[in-house]
Amino acid sequence: ILLAGGSAYGLDAAAGVMRWMEERGRGFAVGPGVVPIVPAAVVFDLAPLGRFDARPTPAMAYDACDAASPRVDRQG
């Protein structure tokens, strides 16, 4: 599940998660490949204090997948 900010601009982050999943063969098996289905929710956080130039990118999402861990070792 992808959770992002950036309003509609945050939808772009799903492409990074899809690429990460596809490279690892994760997703819905279809014939010789997989379809990397990514459920996503994006928060409208641009107004009144959001920045229109602070947008999640596919590269950010890809890196987040690499850094993800099943361990919960941080709180805050």
CSV table of N, CA, C and O in Angstrom, one decimal:
chain,number,residue,atom,x,y,z
A,1,ILE,N,0.9,-1.2,0.0
A,1,ILE,CA,0.0,0.0,0.0
A,1,ILE,C,0.9,1.2,0.0
A,1,ILE,O,1.8,1.3,0.8
A,2,LEU,N,0.6,2.1,-0.9
A,2,LEU,CA,1.4,3.4,-1.0
A,2,LEU,C,0.6,4.5,-0.4
A,2,LEU,O,-0.6,4.7,-0.8
A,3,LEU,N,1.2,5.2,0.5
A,3,LEU,CA,0.6,6.4,1.1
A,3,LEU,C,1.5,7.6,0.8
A,3,LEU,O,2.7,7.5,1.1
A,4,ALA,N,1.0,8.6,0.1
A,4,ALA,CA,1.8,9.7,-0.3
A,4,ALA,C,1.1,11.0,-0.1
A,4,ALA,O,-0.1,11.1,0.1
A,5,GLY,N,1.8,12.1,0.0
A,5,GLY,CA,1.3,13.4,0.0
A,5,GLY,C,1.4,14.0,-1.4
A,5,GLY,O,1.7,13.4,-2.4
A,6,GLY,N,1.2,15.3,-1.5
A,6,GLY,CA,1.4,16.0,-2.8
A,6,GLY,C,0.2,16.1,-3.6
A,6,GLY,O,0.3,16.4,-4.8
A,7,SER,N,-1.0,15.8,-3.1
A,7,SER,CA,-2.2,15.9,-3.9
A,7,SER,C,-2.1,15.0,-5.1
A,7,SER,O,-1.5,14.0,-5.1
A,8,ALA,N,-2.7,15.4,-6.2
A,8,ALA,CA,-2.6,14.6,-7.4
A,8,ALA,C,-1.2,14.3,-7.9
A,8,ALA,O,-0.9,13.3,-8.5
A,9,TYR,N,-0.3,15.2,-7.6
A,9,TYR,CA,1.1,15.1,-8.0
A,9,TYR,C,1.7,13.8,-7.3
A,9,TYR,O,2.7,13.3,-7.8
A,10,GLY,N,1.2,13.5,-6.2
A,10,GLY,CA,1.8,12.3,-5.4
A,10,GLY,C,1.5,11.0,-6.1
A,10,GLY,O,2.1,10.0,-5.8
A,11,LEU,N,0.5,11.0,-7.0
A,11,LEU,CA,0.2,9.7,-7.8
A,11,LEU,C,1.4,9.2,-8.5
A,11,LEU,O,1.5,8.0,-8.8
A,12,ASP,N,2.3,10.1,-8.9
A,12,ASP,CA,3.5,9.7,-9.7
A,12,ASP,C,4.3,8.7,-8.9
A,12,ASP,O,5.1,7.9,-9.5
A,13,ALA,N,4.3,8.8,-7.6
A,13,ALA,CA,5.1,7.9,-6.8
A,13,ALA,C,4.8,6.4,-7.0
A,13,ALA,O,5.7,5.5,-6.8
A,14,ALA,N,3.6,6.1,-7.4
A,14,ALA,CA,3.2,4.7,-7.6
A,14,ALA,C,4.0,4.0,-8.7
A,14,ALA,O,4.3,2.8,-8.6
A,15,ALA,N,4.5,4.8,-9.6
A,15,ALA,CA,5.4,4.2,-10.7
A,15,ALA,C,6.6,3.7,-10.1
A,15,ALA,O,7.1,2.6,-10.6
A,16,GLY,N,7.2,4.3,-9.1
A,16,GLY,CA,8.4,3.8,-8.5
A,16,GLY,C,8.2,2.5,-7.7
A,16,GLY,O,9.0,1.6,-7.8
A,17,VAL,N,7.0,2.4,-7.0
A,17,VAL,CA,6.7,1.2,-6.3
A,17,VAL,C,6.4,0.0,-7.3
A,17,VAL,O,6.9,-1.1,-7.2
A,18,MET,N,5.8,0.4,-8.4
A,18,MET,CA,5.5,-0.6,-9.5
A,18,MET,C,6.8,-1.2,-10.1
A,18,MET,O,7.0,-2.4,-10.2
A,19,ARG,N,7.8,-0.3,-10.3
A,19,ARG,CA,9.0,-0.7,-10.9
A,19,ARG,C,9.8,-1.6,-9.9
A,19,ARG,O,10.3,-2.7,-10.3
A,20,TRP,N,9.8,-1.2,-8.6
A,20,TRP,CA,10.4,-2.0,-7.6
A,20,TRP,C,9.8,-3.4,-7.5
A,20,TRP,O,10.5,-4.4,-7.5
A,21,MET,N,8.5,-3.5,-7.5
A,21,MET,CA,7.8,-4.8,-7.5
A,21,MET,C,8.1,-5.6,-8.7
A,21,MET,O,8.4,-6.8,-8.6
A,22,GLU,N,8.0,-5.0,-9.9
A,22,GLU,CA,8.2,-5.7,-11.1
A,22,GLU,C,9.6,-6.3,-11.2
A,22,GLU,O,9.8,-7.5,-11.6
A,23,GLU,N,10.6,-5.6,-10.8
A,23,GLU,CA,12.0,-6.1,-10.8
A,23,GLU,C,12.2,-7.3,-9.9
A,23,GLU,O,13.1,-8.1,-10.2
A,24,ARG,N,11.3,-7.5,-9.0
A,24,ARG,CA,11.4,-8.6,-8.0
A,24,ARG,C,10.3,-9.7,-8.3
A,24,ARG,O,10.2,-10.6,-7.5
A,25,GLY,N,9.6,-9.5,-9.4
A,25,GLY,CA,8.6,-10.5,-9.7
A,25,GLY,C,7.4,-10.6,-8.8
A,25,GLY,O,6.8,-11.6,-8.6
A,26,ARG,N,7.1,-9.4,-8.1
A,26,ARG,CA,6.0,-9.4,-7.2
A,26,ARG,C,4.8,-8.7,-7.8
A,26,ARG,O,4.9,-7.7,-8.5
A,27,GLY,N,3.6,-9.3,-7.6
A,27,GLY,CA,2.4,-8.8,-8.2
A,27,GLY,C,1.5,-9.9,-8.6
A,27,GLY,O,1.6,-11.0,-8.1
A,28,PHE,N,0.5,-9.6,-9.4
A,28,PHE,CA,-0.5,-10.5,-9.9
A,28,PHE,C,0.1,-11.2,-11.1
A,28,PHE,O,0.4,-10.6,-12.1
A,29,ALA,N,0.2,-12.6,-11.0
A,29,ALA,CA,0.8,-13.4,-12.0
A,29,ALA,C,-0.1,-13.4,-13.2
A,29,ALA,O,-1.3,-13.7,-13.1
A,30,VAL,N,0.4,-13.1,-14.4
A,30,VAL,CA,-0.3,-13.1,-15.7
A,30,VAL,C,0.6,-13.7,-16.7
A,30,VAL,O,1.5,-13.0,-17.2
A,31,GLY,N,0.3,-14.9,-17.1
A,31,GLY,CA,1.2,-15.6,-18.1
A,31,GLY,C,2.6,-15.6,-17.7
A,31,GLY,O,2.9,-16.0,-16.6
A,32,PRO,N,3.5,-15.1,-18.5
A,32,PRO,CA,4.9,-15.1,-18.2
A,32,PRO,C,5.4,-14.0,-17.3
A,32,PRO,O,6.6,-14.0,-16.9
A,33,GLY,N,4.6,-13.1,-16.9
A,33,GLY,CA,5.0,-12.0,-16.0
A,33,GLY,C,4.1,-11.7,-14.9
A,33,GLY,O,3.2,-12.5,-14.6
A,34,VAL,N,4.2,-10.6,-14.3
A,34,VAL,CA,3.4,-10.1,-13.2
A,34,VAL,C,2.9,-8.7,-13.5
A,34,VAL,O,3.6,-7.9,-14.1
A,35,VAL,N,1.7,-8.4,-12.9
A,35,VAL,CA,1.2,-7.0,-13.0
A,35,VAL,C,1.4,-6.5,-11.5
A,35,VAL,O,0.7,-6.9,-10.6
A,36,PRO,N,2.3,-5.5,-11.4
A,36,PRO,CA,2.5,-5.0,-10.0
A,36,PRO,C,1.5,-4.0,-9.6
A,36,PRO,O,1.6,-2.8,-9.7
A,37,ILE,N,0.4,-4.5,-9.0
A,37,ILE,CA,-0.8,-3.7,-8.6
A,37,ILE,C,-0.4,-3.0,-7.3
A,37,ILE,O,0.0,-3.7,-6.4
A,38,VAL,N,-0.6,-1.7,-7.3
A,38,VAL,CA,-0.2,-0.9,-6.1
A,38,VAL,C,-1.4,-0.1,-5.6
A,38,VAL,O,-1.8,0.9,-6.2
A,39,PRO,N,-2.1,-0.6,-4.6
A,39,PRO,CA,-3.1,0.3,-4.0
A,39,PRO,C,-2.5,1.5,-3.4
A,39,PRO,O,-1.5,1.5,-2.8
A,40,ALA,N,-3.1,2.7,-3.7
A,40,ALA,CA,-2.5,3.9,-3.3
A,40,ALA,C,-3.5,4.9,-2.8
A,40,ALA,O,-4.6,4.9,-3.2
A,41,ALA,N,-3.1,5.7,-1.8
A,41,ALA,CA,-3.9,6.8,-1.3
A,41,ALA,C,-3.0,8.0,-1.2
A,41,ALA,O,-1.9,8.0,-0.7
A,42,VAL,N,-3.5,9.1,-1.7
A,42,VAL,CA,-2.7,10.4,-1.7
A,42,VAL,C,-3.5,11.5,-1.0
A,42,VAL,O,-4.7,11.6,-1.2
A,43,VAL,N,-2.8,12.2,-0.1
A,43,VAL,CA,-3.4,13.2,0.7
A,43,VAL,C,-3.3,14.5,0.0
A,43,VAL,O,-2.3,14.9,-0.5
A,44,PHE,N,-4.4,15.3,0.0
A,44,PHE,CA,-4.4,16.7,-0.5
A,44,PHE,C,-3.7,17.5,0.6
A,44,PHE,O,-4.4,17.8,1.7
A,45,ASP,N,-2.5,17.9,0.5
A,45,ASP,CA,-1.8,18.7,1.5
A,45,ASP,C,-1.1,19.9,0.9
A,45,ASP,O,-0.2,20.4,1.5
A,46,LEU,N,-1.7,20.5,-0.1
A,46,LEU,CA,-1.1,21.6,-0.7
A,46,LEU,C,-1.6,23.0,-0.2
A,46,LEU,O,-1.0,24.0,-0.3
A,47,ALA,N,-2.8,23.0,0.4
A,47,ALA,CA,-3.3,24.2,1.0
A,47,ALA,C,-3.7,24.0,2.4
A,47,ALA,O,-4.1,23.0,2.8
A,48,PRO,N,-3.6,25.0,3.3
A,48,PRO,CA,-3.1,26.3,2.9
A,48,PRO,C,-1.6,26.5,3.1
A,48,PRO,O,-1.0,27.5,2.7
A,49,LEU,N,-0.9,25.5,3.6
A,49,LEU,CA,0.5,25.7,3.9
A,49,LEU,C,1.5,24.8,3.1
A,49,LEU,O,2.7,24.9,3.2
A,50,GLY,N,0.9,24.0,2.2
A,50,GLY,CA,1.8,23.0,1.4
A,50,GLY,C,2.6,23.8,0.4
A,50,GLY,O,2.3,24.9,0.0
A,51,ARG,N,3.6,23.1,-0.1
A,51,ARG,CA,4.4,23.6,-1.2
A,51,ARG,C,4.2,22.9,-2.5
A,51,ARG,O,4.2,21.6,-2.5
A,52,PHE,N,3.9,23.6,-3.5
A,52,PHE,CA,3.6,22.9,-4.8
A,52,PHE,C,4.8,22.3,-5.4
A,52,PHE,O,4.7,21.4,-6.3
A,53,ASP,N,6.0,22.7,-5.0
A,53,ASP,CA,7.2,22.1,-5.6
A,53,ASP,C,7.7,20.9,-4.8
A,53,ASP,O,8.7,20.3,-5.2
A,54,ALA,N,7.1,20.6,-3.7
A,54,ALA,CA,7.5,19.4,-2.9
A,54,ALA,C,6.6,18.2,-3.3
A,54,ALA,O,5.6,18.0,-2.7
A,55,ARG,N,7.1,17.5,-4.3
A,55,ARG,CA,6.3,16.4,-4.8
A,55,ARG,C,7.0,15.1,-4.7
A,55,ARG,O,8.2,14.9,-5.0
A,56,PRO,N,6.3,14.0,-4.3
A,56,PRO,CA,6.9,12.7,-4.2
A,56,PRO,C,7.2,12.2,-5.7
A,56,PRO,O,6.3,12.4,-6.5
A,57,THR,N,8.4,11.7,-5.9
A,57,THR,CA,8.7,11.2,-7.2
A,57,THR,C,8.8,9.7,-7.2
A,57,THR,O,8.9,9.0,-6.2
A,58,PRO,N,8.8,9.1,-8.4
A,58,PRO,CA,9.0,7.6,-8.5
A,58,PRO,C,10.3,7.2,-7.9
A,58,PRO,O,10.3,6.1,-7.2
A,59,ALA,N,11.3,8.0,-8.0
A,59,ALA,CA,12.6,7.6,-7.4
A,59,ALA,C,12.5,7.6,-5.9
A,59,ALA,O,13.1,6.7,-5.2
A,60,MET,N,11.8,8.5,-5.3
A,60,MET,CA,11.6,8.5,-3.8
A,60,MET,C,10.9,7.3,-3.4
A,60,MET,O,11.2,6.7,-2.4
A,61,ALA,N,9.8,6.9,-4.1
A,61,ALA,CA,9.1,5.7,-3.7
A,61,ALA,C,9.9,4.4,-3.9
A,61,ALA,O,9.8,3.5,-3.1
A,62,TYR,N,10.7,4.4,-5.0
A,62,TYR,CA,11.5,3.2,-5.2
A,62,TYR,C,12.5,3.1,-4.0
A,62,TYR,O,12.7,2.0,-3.5
A,63,ASP,N,13.1,4.2,-3.6
A,63,ASP,CA,14.1,4.1,-2.5
A,63,ASP,C,13.4,3.8,-1.2
A,63,ASP,O,13.9,3.1,-0.4
A,64,ALA,N,12.1,4.2,-1.0
A,64,ALA,CA,11.4,3.9,0.2
A,64,ALA,C,11.1,2.4,0.2
A,64,ALA,O,11.2,1.8,1.3
A,65,CYS,N,10.8,1.8,-0.9
A,65,CYS,CA,10.6,0.3,-0.9
A,65,CYS,C,11.9,-0.4,-0.5
A,65,CYS,O,11.8,-1.4,0.2
A,66,ASP,N,13.0,0.0,-1.0
A,66,ASP,CA,14.3,-0.6,-0.7
A,66,ASP,C,14.6,-0.4,0.8
A,66,ASP,O,15.2,-1.3,1.4
A,67,ALA,N,14.2,0.7,1.4
A,67,ALA,CA,14.5,0.9,2.8
A,67,ALA,C,13.5,0.3,3.8
A,67,ALA,O,13.7,0.3,5.0
A,68,ALA,N,12.3,-0.1,3.2
A,68,ALA,CA,11.3,-0.7,4.1
A,68,ALA,C,11.7,-1.9,4.8
A,68,ALA,O,12.5,-2.7,4.3
A,69,SER,N,11.2,-2.1,6.0
A,69,SER,CA,11.5,-3.3,6.8
A,69,SER,C,10.3,-3.7,7.6
A,69,SER,O,9.4,-2.9,7.9
A,70,PRO,N,10.1,-5.0,7.8
A,70,PRO,CA,9.0,-5.5,8.6
A,70,PRO,C,9.2,-5.2,10.1
A,70,PRO,O,8.2,-5.3,10.8
A,71,ARG,N,10.4,-4.8,10.5
A,71,ARG,CA,10.6,-4.4,11.9
A,71,ARG,C,10.1,-3.0,12.2
A,71,ARG,O,10.2,-2.1,11.4
A,72,VAL,N,9.5,-2.9,13.3
A,72,VAL,CA,9.0,-1.6,13.8
A,72,VAL,C,10.0,-1.2,14.9
A,72,VAL,O,10.0,-1.7,16.0
A,73,ASP,N,10.9,-0.3,14.5
A,73,ASP,CA,12.0,0.1,15.4
A,73,ASP,C,12.0,1.6,15.7
A,73,ASP,O,12.8,2.1,16.4
A,74,ARG,N,11.0,2.3,15.1
A,74,ARG,CA,11.0,3.8,15.3
A,74,ARG,C,9.6,4.2,15.6
A,74,ARG,O,8.6,3.6,15.2
A,75,GLN,N,9.5,5.2,16.4
A,75,GLN,CA,8.2,5.8,16.8
A,75,GLN,C,8.4,7.3,16.8
A,75,GLN,O,9.4,7.8,17.1
A,76,GLY,N,7.3,7.9,16.5
A,76,GLY,CA,7.4,9.4,16.5
A,76,GLY,C,6.3,10.0,15.6
A,76,GLY,O,5.6,9.4,14.9
